[in-house]
PDB file of C-alpha atoms in Angstrom:
ATOM      1  CA  MET L   1     -21.079  22.992 -78.574  1.00 39.00           C
ATOM      2  CA  SER L   2     -21.780  24.321 -75.308  1.00 38.00           C
ATOM      3  CA  LYS L   3     -21.384  28.000 -74.932  1.00 36.00           C
ATOM      4  CA  SER L   4     -17.926  28.935 -72.822  1.00 40.00           C
ATOM      5  CA  ILE L   5     -18.721  30.515 -69.600  1.00 47.00           C
ATOM      6  CA  SER L   6     -15.268  31.623 -69.209  1.00 43.00           C
ATOM      7  CA  LYS L   7     -15.529  35.532 -68.401  1.00 47.00           C
ATOM      8  CA  PRO L   8     -13.911  38.464 -70.230  1.00 43.00           C
ATOM      9  CA  ILE L   9     -11.638  40.565 -68.582  1.00 43.00           C
ATOM     10  CA  SER L  10     -12.918  43.638 -67.702  1.00 45.00           C
ATOM     11  CA  GLY L  11     -10.682  47.030 -67.578  1.00 43.00           C
ATOM     12  CA  GLY L  12     -11.965  48.001 -64.558  1.00 43.00           C
ATOM     13  CA  PRO L  13     -11.169  51.849 -63.138  1.00 42.00           C
ATOM     14  CA  LEU L  14      -8.254  53.214 -65.369  1.00 40.00           C
ATOM     15  CA  PHE L  15      -5.420  55.154 -63.024  1.00 43.00           C
ATOM     16  CA  SER L  16      -2.056  56.316 -63.540  1.00 44.00           C
ATOM     17  CA  LEU L  17       0.728  54.884 -61.111  1.00 51.00           C
ATOM     18  CA  ASN L  18       4.338  56.092 -61.542  1.00 56.00           C
ATOM     19  CA  ASP L  19       7.020  54.791 -59.663  1.00 60.00           C
ATOM     20  CA  SER L  20       6.740  57.279 -56.721  1.00 63.00           C
ATOM     21  CA  GLN L  21       3.227  56.763 -56.313  1.00 60.00           C
ATOM     22  CA  ALA L  22       3.901  52.939 -56.707  1.00 61.00           C
ATOM     23  CA  GLN L  23       6.632  53.360 -53.825  1.00 67.00           C
ATOM     24  CA  LYS L  24       4.050  55.332 -51.722  1.00 66.00           C
ATOM     25  CA  ILE L  25       1.288  53.166 -51.822  1.00 67.00           C
ATOM     26  CA  GLN L  26       3.542  49.820 -51.082  1.00 69.00           C
ATOM     27  CA  SER L  27       4.660  51.722 -48.313  1.00 70.00           C
ATOM     28  CA  LYS L  28       0.936  52.563 -46.985  1.00 70.00           C
ATOM     29  CA  CYS L  29      -0.343  49.521 -47.806  1.00 74.00           C
ATOM     30  CA  GLY L  30       2.542  46.950 -47.325  1.00 82.00           C
ATOM     31  CA  ARG L  31       2.843  43.976 -49.974  1.00 91.00           C
ATOM     32  CA  PHE L  32      -0.164  42.171 -51.682  1.00 95.00           C
ATOM     33  CA  ARG L  33      -0.902  38.841 -49.552  1.00 96.00           C
ATOM     34  CA  ILE L  34      -2.070  36.140 -51.377  1.00 97.00           C
ATOM     35  CA  LEU L  35      -3.103  32.577 -49.961  1.00 97.00           C
ATOM     36  CA  ILE L  36      -2.547  29.700 -52.560  1.00 96.00           C
ATOM     37  CA  ILE L  37      -4.565  26.378 -52.050  1.00 93.00           C
ATOM     38  CA  GLY L  38      -4.076  23.066 -53.582  1.00 88.00           C
ATOM     39  CA  ARG L  39      -2.945  19.561 -53.301  1.00 85.00           C
ATOM     40  CA  ALA L  40       0.554  18.275 -53.742  1.00 82.00           C
ATOM     41  CA  ASN L  41       1.721  18.332 -57.419  1.00 86.00           C
ATOM     42  CA  ALA L  42      -0.887  20.893 -58.198  1.00 90.00           C
ATOM     43  CA  GLY L  43       1.711  23.116 -59.676  1.00 91.00           C
ATOM     44  CA  LYS L  44       1.568  25.610 -56.980  1.00 93.00           C
ATOM     45  CA  THR L  45       5.383  26.450 -56.681  1.00 92.00           C
ATOM     46  CA  THR L  46       5.572  26.725 -60.776  1.00 94.00           C
ATOM     47  CA  ILE L  47       2.675  29.429 -60.655  1.00 96.00           C
ATOM     48  CA  LEU L  48       4.464  31.055 -58.032  1.00 96.00           C
ATOM     49  CA  GLN L  49       8.068  31.094 -59.568  1.00 95.00           C
ATOM     50  CA  LYS L  50       6.239  32.157 -63.260  1.00 94.00           C
ATOM     51  CA  VAL L  51       4.676  34.935 -61.466  1.00 94.00           C
ATOM     52  CA  CYS L  52       7.471  36.248 -59.848  1.00 93.00           C
ATOM     53  CA  ASN L  53       9.844  35.333 -62.860  1.00 91.00           C
ATOM     54  CA  THR L  54      12.204  33.151 -60.961  1.00 93.00           C
ATOM     55  CA  THR L  55      13.247  29.532 -60.725  1.00 93.00           C
ATOM     56  CA  GLU L  56      14.477  30.066 -57.403  1.00 93.00           C
ATOM     57  CA  ASP L  57      12.775  29.353 -53.931  1.00 92.00           C
ATOM     58  CA  PRO L  58      11.053  31.683 -51.768  1.00 94.00           C
ATOM     59  CA  ILE L  59      12.655  33.244 -48.720  1.00 94.00           C
ATOM     60  CA  VAL L  60      10.480  31.881 -45.518  1.00 94.00           C
ATOM     61  CA  TYR L  61       9.377  34.376 -43.020  1.00 93.00           C
ATOM     62  CA  ASP L  62       7.267  33.390 -39.455  1.00 89.00           C
ATOM     63  CA  ALA L  63       4.261  35.279 -38.243  1.00 83.00           C
ATOM     64  CA  ASN L  64       6.452  37.966 -36.840  1.00 83.00           C
ATOM     65  CA  GLY L  65       8.411  38.892 -40.095  1.00 86.00           C
ATOM     66  CA  GLU L  66      11.630  36.869 -38.658  1.00 89.00           C
ATOM     67  CA  GLU L  67      13.457  34.804 -41.475  1.00 91.00           C
ATOM     68  CA  ILE L  68      13.324  30.966 -40.827  1.00 89.00           C
ATOM     69  CA  ASN L  69      16.397  28.720 -41.335  1.00 80.00           C
ATOM     70  CA  PRO L  70      16.389  26.719 -44.186  1.00 75.00           C
ATOM     71  CA  LEU L  71      17.172  23.573 -41.932  1.00 70.00           C
ATOM     72  CA  VAL L  72      14.716  24.202 -39.575  1.00 67.00           C
ATOM     73  CA  LEU L  73      12.029  24.113 -42.481  1.00 62.00           C
ATOM     74  CA  GLU L  74      13.158  20.817 -43.977  1.00 62.00           C
ATOM     75  CA  ALA L  75      13.019  19.303 -40.463  1.00 49.00           C
ATOM     76  CA  SER L  76       9.589  20.586 -40.227  1.00 55.00           C
ATOM     77  CA  ALA L  77       8.536  19.076 -43.490  1.00 55.00           C
ATOM     78  CA  SER L  78      10.240  15.958 -42.784  1.00 46.00           C
ATOM     79  CA  ARG L  79       8.102  15.649 -39.495  1.00 43.00           C
ATOM     80  CA  GLY L  80       4.784  16.657 -41.664  1.00 48.00           C
ATOM     81  CA  LEU L  81       4.591  19.913 -39.896  1.00 49.00           C
ATOM     82  CA  HIS L  82       3.287  22.910 -41.540  1.00 67.00           C
ATOM     83  CA  ASN L  83       1.862  26.250 -40.466  1.00 83.00           C
ATOM     84  CA  ILE L  84      -0.353  28.480 -43.034  1.00 91.00           C
ATOM     85  CA  GLU L  85       0.887  31.709 -41.201  1.00 92.00           C
ATOM     86  CA  LYS L  86       4.368  31.217 -42.660  1.00 93.00           C
ATOM     87  CA  GLU L  87       5.075  34.320 -45.180  1.00 95.00           C
ATOM     88  CA  LEU L  88       6.593  32.986 -48.556  1.00 95.00           C
ATOM     89  CA  VAL L  89       8.674  35.923 -50.131  1.00 95.00           C
ATOM     90  CA  PHE L  90      10.530  35.911 -53.579  1.00 95.00           C
ATOM     91  CA  LYS L  91      13.752  37.986 -53.631  1.00 94.00           C
ATOM     92  CA  SER L  92      12.628  38.868 -57.592  1.00 93.00           C
ATOM     93  CA  ASN L  93       9.321  40.081 -56.581  1.00 92.00           C
ATOM     94  CA  PRO L  94       9.120  41.024 -52.865  1.00 92.00           C
ATOM     95  CA  GLY L  95       5.840  42.865 -53.522  1.00 91.00           C
ATOM     96  CA  PHE L  96       4.072  39.788 -52.812  1.00 95.00           C
ATOM     97  CA  ILE L  97       3.441  37.920 -49.458  1.00 96.00           C
ATOM     98  CA  PHE L  98       2.312  34.346 -50.408  1.00 97.00           C
ATOM     99  CA  HIS L  99       0.588  31.888 -47.910  1.00 96.00           C
ATOM    100  CA  ASP L 100       0.529  28.074 -48.672  1.00 92.00           C
ATOM    101  CA  SER L 101      -2.241  25.932 -47.420  1.00 86.00           C
ATOM    102  CA  ARG L 102       0.123  22.482 -47.390  1.00 72.00           C
ATOM    103  CA  GLY L 103      -1.656  19.489 -46.230  1.00 60.00           C
ATOM    104  CA  PHE L 104      -4.987  20.523 -47.373  1.00 61.00           C
ATOM    105  CA  GLU L 105      -5.186  17.914 -49.851  1.00 58.00           C
ATOM    106  CA  ALA L 106      -5.830  15.578 -47.149  1.00 56.00           C
ATOM    107  CA  GLY L 107      -9.272  16.482 -46.549  1.00 58.00           C
ATOM    108  CA  GLY L 108      -9.434  16.050 -42.967  1.00 66.00           C
ATOM    109  CA  ILE L 109     -11.551  18.188 -40.743  1.00 72.00           C
ATOM    110  CA  GLU L 110      -8.516  19.517 -39.296  1.00 77.00           C
ATOM    111  CA  GLU L 111      -6.634  20.675 -42.291  1.00 79.00           C
ATOM    112  CA  LEU L 112      -9.839  22.328 -43.468  1.00 83.00           C
ATOM    113  CA  ASN L 113     -10.872  24.237 -40.258  1.00 86.00           C
ATOM    114  CA  LYS L 114      -7.232  25.463 -40.297  1.00 88.00           C
ATOM    115  CA  VAL L 115      -7.648  26.875 -43.819  1.00 90.00           C
ATOM    116  CA  LYS L 116     -11.091  28.397 -42.800  1.00 92.00           C
ATOM    117  CA  GLU L 117      -9.717  29.849 -39.551  1.00 93.00           C
ATOM    118  CA  PHE L 118      -6.962  31.624 -41.040  1.00 94.00           C
ATOM    119  CA  ILE L 119      -8.813  33.146 -43.798  1.00 95.00           C
ATOM    120  CA  GLU L 120     -11.727  34.362 -40.922  1.00 95.00           C
ATOM    121  CA  SER L 121      -8.679  35.802 -39.061  1.00 95.00           C
ATOM    122  CA  ARG L 122      -7.476  37.804 -41.614  1.00 94.00           C
ATOM    123  CA  SER L 123     -10.570  38.919 -42.500  1.00 93.00           C
ATOM    124  CA  LYS L 124     -10.398  40.381 -39.015  1.00 92.00           C
ATOM    125  CA  GLU L 125      -7.714  42.466 -39.218  1.00 93.00           C
ATOM    126  CA  THR L 126      -7.923  46.110 -39.241  1.00 90.00           C
ATOM    127  CA  LYS L 127      -4.737  47.065 -41.023  1.00 90.00           C
ATOM    128  CA  LEU L 128      -5.049  46.464 -44.806  1.00 90.00           C
ATOM    129  CA  ALA L 129      -1.503  45.553 -45.194  1.00 90.00           C
ATOM    130  CA  ARG L 130      -2.361  42.522 -42.697  1.00 92.00           C
ATOM    131  CA  LYS L 131      -5.378  41.455 -44.670  1.00 93.00           C
ATOM    132  CA  LEU L 132      -5.811  38.612 -47.101  1.00 96.00           C
ATOM    133  CA  HIS L 133      -6.061  40.194 -50.489  1.00 96.00           C
ATOM    134  CA  ALA L 134      -6.802  37.151 -52.807  1.00 97.00           C
ATOM    135  CA  ILE L 135      -6.910  33.582 -52.846  1.00 97.00           C
ATOM    136  CA  TRP L 136      -5.348  31.227 -55.773  1.00 97.00           C
ATOM    137  CA  TYR L 137      -6.934  27.836 -55.538  1.00 96.00           C
ATOM    138  CA  CYS L 138      -5.060  25.381 -57.518  1.00 95.00           C
ATOM    139  CA  ILE L 139      -7.075  22.153 -58.778  1.00 94.00           C
ATOM    140  CA  PRO L 140      -4.871  19.738 -61.351  1.00 94.00           C
ATOM    141  CA  VAL L 141      -7.253  18.365 -64.109  1.00 94.00           C
ATOM    142  CA  ASP L 142      -4.884  15.549 -65.106  1.00 91.00           C
ATOM    143  CA  ASP L 143      -6.842  12.803 -63.591  1.00 82.00           C
ATOM    144  CA  SER L 144     -10.796  11.718 -63.988  1.00 78.00           C
ATOM    145  CA  ARG L 145     -12.012  13.217 -60.759  1.00 83.00           C
ATOM    146  CA  PRO L 146     -10.519  16.721 -60.473  1.00 86.00           C
ATOM    147  CA  PHE L 147     -13.048  17.830 -57.611  1.00 88.00           C
ATOM    148  CA  THR L 148     -12.276  16.037 -54.510  1.00 87.00           C
ATOM    149  CA  THR L 149     -13.759  16.470 -51.035  1.00 87.00           C
ATOM    150  CA  ALA L 150     -11.534  19.364 -50.306  1.00 88.00           C
ATOM    151  CA  GLU L 151     -12.945  21.472 -53.031  1.00 91.00           C
ATOM    152  CA  ASN L 152     -16.413  20.454 -52.641  1.00 90.00           C
ATOM    153  CA  TRP L 153     -16.129  21.479 -49.099  1.00 90.00           C
ATOM    154  CA  PHE L 154     -14.370  24.774 -49.894  1.00 92.00           C
ATOM    155  CA  PHE L 155     -16.663  26.364 -52.245  1.00 95.00           C
ATOM    156  CA  SER L 156     -19.808  24.840 -50.539  1.00 94.00           C
ATOM    157  CA  GLU L 157     -18.543  25.821 -46.486  1.00 92.00           C
ATOM    158  CA  CYS L 158     -16.008  28.182 -46.560  1.00 92.00           C
ATOM    159  CA  GLY L 159     -17.135  31.626 -47.408  1.00 90.00           C
ATOM    160  CA  THR L 160     -14.116  34.030 -47.945  1.00 92.00           C
ATOM    161  CA  ALA L 161     -16.111  37.679 -47.530  1.00 87.00           C
ATOM    162  CA  ASP L 162     -14.810  40.144 -50.020  1.00 91.00           C
ATOM    163  CA  VAL L 163     -11.472  38.081 -50.597  1.00 96.00           C
ATOM    164  CA  PRO L 164     -11.764  37.130 -54.431  1.00 97.00           C
ATOM    165  CA  VAL L 165     -10.949  33.663 -55.127  1.00 97.00           C
ATOM    166  CA  ILE L 166      -9.449  32.819 -58.588  1.00 98.00           C
ATOM    167  CA  ALA L 167      -9.693  28.861 -59.258  1.00 97.00           C
ATOM    168  CA  ILE L 168      -6.519  27.887 -61.469  1.00 97.00           C
ATOM    169  CA  PHE L 169      -7.118  24.607 -63.536  1.00 97.00           C
ATOM    170  CA  THR L 170      -3.587  23.558 -63.679  1.00 96.00           C
ATOM    171  CA  LYS L 171      -2.145  20.649 -66.327  1.00 95.00           C
ATOM    172  CA  PHE L 172      -4.934  21.728 -68.464  1.00 96.00           C
ATOM    173  CA  ASP L 173      -2.934  20.223 -71.418  1.00 95.00           C
ATOM    174  CA  ALA L 174      -3.784  16.720 -70.296  1.00 95.00           C
ATOM    175  CA  LEU L 175      -7.218  17.583 -71.311  1.00 95.00           C
ATOM    176  CA  ASP L 176      -6.036  19.200 -74.704  1.00 96.00           C
ATOM    177  CA  THR L 177      -4.391  15.646 -75.088  1.00 96.00           C
ATOM    178  CA  LYS L 178      -7.438  13.887 -74.435  1.00 95.00           C
ATOM    179  CA  ALA L 179      -9.396  16.031 -77.000  1.00 96.00           C
ATOM    180  CA  PHE L 180      -6.755  15.582 -79.655  1.00 97.00           C
ATOM    181  CA  THR L 181      -7.093  11.955 -79.414  1.00 96.00           C
ATOM    182  CA  ALA L 182     -10.741  11.972 -79.349  1.00 96.00           C
ATOM    183  CA  LEU L 183     -10.971  13.977 -82.376  1.00 96.00           C
ATOM    184  CA  ARG L 184      -8.575  12.045 -84.427  1.00 96.00           C
ATOM    185  CA  LYS L 185     -10.884   8.871 -83.474  1.00 96.00           C
ATOM    186  CA  GLY L 186     -13.822  10.765 -84.700  1.00 96.00           C
ATOM    187  CA  GLY L 187     -12.491  11.305 -88.275  1.00 96.00           C
ATOM    188  CA  LYS L 188     -10.575  14.272 -88.151  1.00 96.00           C
ATOM    189  CA  SER L 189      -7.278  15.064 -89.882  1.00 96.00           C
ATOM    190  CA  THR L 190      -3.892  15.686 -87.420  1.00 96.00           C
ATOM    191  CA  THR L 191      -4.166  19.303 -88.539  1.00 96.00           C
ATOM    192  CA  GLU L 192      -7.822  19.831 -88.014  1.00 96.00           C
ATOM    193  CA  ALA L 193      -7.360  18.027 -84.754  1.00 96.00           C
ATOM    194  CA  GLU L 194      -4.762  20.195 -83.359  1.00 95.00           C
ATOM    195  CA  LYS L 195      -6.843  23.322 -84.190  1.00 95.00           C
ATOM    196  CA  LEU L 196      -9.674  22.112 -82.364  1.00 97.00           C
ATOM    197  CA  ALA L 197      -8.496  20.535 -79.712  1.00 96.00           C
ATOM    198  CA  LEU L 198      -8.126  23.231 -77.181  1.00 95.00           C
ATOM    199  CA  GLN L 199     -11.518  24.643 -77.571  1.00 95.00           C
ATOM    200  CA  HIS L 200     -13.131  20.991 -77.440  1.00 96.00           C
ATOM    201  CA  ALA L 201     -10.989  20.444 -74.265  1.00 96.00           C
ATOM    202  CA  VAL L 202     -12.614  23.647 -72.638  1.00 96.00           C
ATOM    203  CA  ALA L 203     -16.165  23.247 -73.749  1.00 96.00           C
ATOM    204  CA  SER L 204     -16.223  19.404 -72.396  1.00 94.00           C
ATOM    205  CA  PHE L 205     -14.527  20.668 -69.049  1.00 95.00           C
ATOM    206  CA  GLU L 206     -17.137  23.222 -68.710  1.00 95.00           C
ATOM    207  CA  VAL L 207     -20.082  20.838 -69.205  1.00 93.00           C
ATOM    208  CA  VAL L 208     -18.799  17.948 -67.192  1.00 90.00           C
ATOM    209  CA  HIS L 209     -17.166  20.043 -64.218  1.00 91.00           C
ATOM    210  CA  LEU L 210     -17.185  24.062 -64.269  1.00 94.00           C
ATOM    211  CA  LYS L 211     -20.653  24.731 -64.100  1.00 91.00           C
ATOM    212  CA  THR L 212     -21.230  22.581 -61.011  1.00 90.00           C
ATOM    213  CA  VAL L 213     -18.464  24.669 -59.149  1.00 93.00           C
ATOM    214  CA  TYR L 214     -20.291  27.878 -60.170  1.00 95.00           C
ATOM    215  CA  THR L 215     -23.352  26.477 -58.594  1.00 95.00           C
ATOM    216  CA  LEU L 216     -22.170  26.074 -55.005  1.00 96.00           C
ATOM    217  CA  ALA L 217     -22.929  28.429 -52.297  1.00 96.00           C
ATOM    218  CA  TYR L 218     -19.250  30.199 -52.535  1.00 96.00           C
ATOM    219  CA  PRO L 219     -18.023  29.954 -56.469  1.00 96.00           C
ATOM    220  CA  PRO L 220     -14.680  31.407 -57.217  1.00 97.00           C
ATOM    221  CA  LYS L 221     -14.604  35.153 -58.769  1.00 97.00           C
ATOM    222  CA  ASP L 222     -12.958  34.027 -62.064  1.00 97.00           C
ATOM    223  CA  HIS L 223     -11.118  31.192 -63.399  1.00 97.00           C
ATOM    224  CA  VAL L 224      -8.300  30.377 -65.571  1.00 97.00           C
ATOM    225  CA  TYR L 225      -6.766  27.252 -67.687  1.00 96.00           C
ATOM    226  CA  GLN L 226      -3.375  26.671 -67.025  1.00 96.00           C
ATOM    227  CA  ARG L 227      -1.359  24.425 -69.912  1.00 94.00           C
ATOM    228  CA  ASN L 228       2.217  23.545 -70.427  1.00 91.00           C
ATOM    229  CA  MET L 229       3.623  25.371 -67.361  1.00 90.00           C
ATOM    230  CA  ASN L 230       7.147  23.324 -67.207  1.00 86.00           C
ATOM    231  CA  THR L 231       7.439  24.563 -70.930  1.00 87.00           C
ATOM    232  CA  GLU L 232      10.167  27.654 -71.358  1.00 85.00           C
ATOM    233  CA  GLY L 233       8.549  30.587 -72.282  1.00 84.00           C
ATOM    234  CA  SER L 234       5.256  29.869 -70.425  1.00 89.00           C
ATOM    235  CA  ASP L 235       3.751  32.354 -67.844  1.00 90.00           C
ATOM    236  CA  CYS L 236       0.871  33.276 -65.868  1.00 92.00           C
ATOM    237  CA  SER L 237      -0.336  36.455 -67.394  1.00 91.00           C
ATOM    238  CA  GLU L 238      -4.066  35.397 -67.801  1.00 93.00           C
ATOM    239  CA  LEU L 239      -3.910  34.685 -64.108  1.00 95.00           C
ATOM    240  CA  VAL L 240      -2.313  38.373 -63.104  1.00 93.00           C
ATOM    241  CA  GLU L 241      -4.822  39.997 -65.290  1.00 91.00           C
ATOM    242  CA  ARG L 242      -7.891  38.499 -64.262  1.00 94.00           C
ATOM    243  CA  THR L 243      -6.816  38.675 -60.238  1.00 95.00           C
ATOM    244  CA  ALA L 244      -6.135  42.428 -60.985  1.00 92.00           C
ATOM    245  CA  ALA L 245      -9.795  42.626 -62.782  1.00 93.00           C
ATOM    246  CA  VAL L 246     -11.687  41.081 -59.490  1.00 95.00           C
ATOM    247  CA  LEU L 247     -10.486  43.413 -56.977  1.00 94.00           C
ATOM    248  CA  ASP L 248     -13.131  45.691 -56.145  1.00 90.00           C
ATOM    249  CA  ASN L 249     -11.052  48.014 -53.709  1.00 87.00           C
ATOM    250  CA  GLU L 250      -9.136  50.439 -56.109  1.00 86.00           C
ATOM    251  CA  THR L 251      -6.304  50.801 -53.582  1.00 86.00           C
ATOM    252  CA  LEU L 252      -5.558  46.950 -53.639  1.00 90.00           C
ATOM    253  CA  GLN L 253      -5.623  46.899 -57.523  1.00 88.00           C
ATOM    254  CA  GLN L 254      -3.128  49.848 -57.394  1.00 86.00           C
ATOM    255  CA  LEU L 255      -1.036  47.666 -55.247  1.00 89.00           C
ATOM    256  CA  PHE L 256      -1.390  44.609 -56.867  1.00 91.00           C
ATOM    257  CA  VAL L 257      -0.408  46.410 -60.348  1.00 85.00           C
ATOM    258  CA  SER L 258       2.384  48.039 -58.631  1.00 82.00           C
ATOM    259  CA  THR L 259       3.946  44.433 -58.644  1.00 82.00           C
ATOM    260  CA  GLN L 260       3.500  43.686 -62.272  1.00 77.00           C
ATOM    261  CA  ARG L 261       5.330  46.550 -63.402  1.00 60.00           C
ATOM    262  CA  ASN L 262       7.261  44.732 -66.049  1.00 55.00           C
ATOM    263  CA  SER L 263       3.815  43.660 -67.598  1.00 59.00           C
ATOM    264  CA  LEU L 264       3.451  45.850 -70.482  1.00 50.00           C
ATOM    265  CA  LYS L 265      -0.105  44.478 -71.563  1.00 59.00           C
ATOM    266  CA  LEU L 266      -1.215  45.112 -67.651  1.00 61.00           C
ATOM    267  CA  CYS L 267       0.147  48.270 -67.570  1.00 56.00           C
ATOM    268  CA  ILE L 268      -1.549  49.382 -70.670  1.00 56.00           C
ATOM    269  CA  ARG L 269      -5.055  48.031 -69.376  1.00 62.00           C
ATOM    270  CA  TYR L 270      -4.891  50.043 -66.268  1.00 62.00           C
ATOM    271  CA  GLY L 271      -2.860  52.945 -67.395  1.00 57.00           C
ATOM    272  CA  LEU L 272       0.213  52.495 -65.491  1.00 51.00           C
ATOM    273  CA  GLU L 273       3.143  54.652 -66.042  1.00 45.00           C
ATOM    274  CA  ARG L 274       6.384  52.660 -66.736  1.00 41.00           C
TER     275      ARG L 274
END
């Protein structure tokens, strides 16, 4: 069995942040800004809702901070129009601003360049609140070809400077099912196959696909596997923990953790006073 290249979550610098300090840093630095990338049906919306603990749709703002009428959004979507500069904010957790790269799955030069230009323009911002703070790249693995031209281009050509990228392999339960079936065919009992399926799914994926990603010019800073996201009780706690861990800037780390004050595990890890 191959050795897993999943990374342990490092604790990072410990700090104490009470409510007033959290408000102060949010006032100074604004909200934590994330670009989420992925094809249609990659599970992007579900991930954002899980992170923000809601089932509601986000409020959408234009680049000037003006709320966009939902009817206008529907009209734009029906015409295939999308602006990566739009800001998505959930009422349940307004500490985040999300940007969505819809259309990225098309793999056309125009769509890919828009993403690259957006990342570059945000890196030139002088104010921390206007900068991009993290990128979540969602890659569904429920088919035989999880890495398309878009993914290969992004991790080969799109440098993100000091903005960390987390690769999120969604719908990983599909690989768990395949591993279970293979183990049963190999003679394992149902009980044994159930115990071993998750481990075998990860090991196989890392040998066939993941190692290649980490050999490209601009590999992700870390990665997570998301399973059964439509199941009640599922969450994105590992994604949140790993995002906090890869942030090199302590101010950004504090800002990010301040958006997750209901996460007991994260509070304990970073010494956050609840």
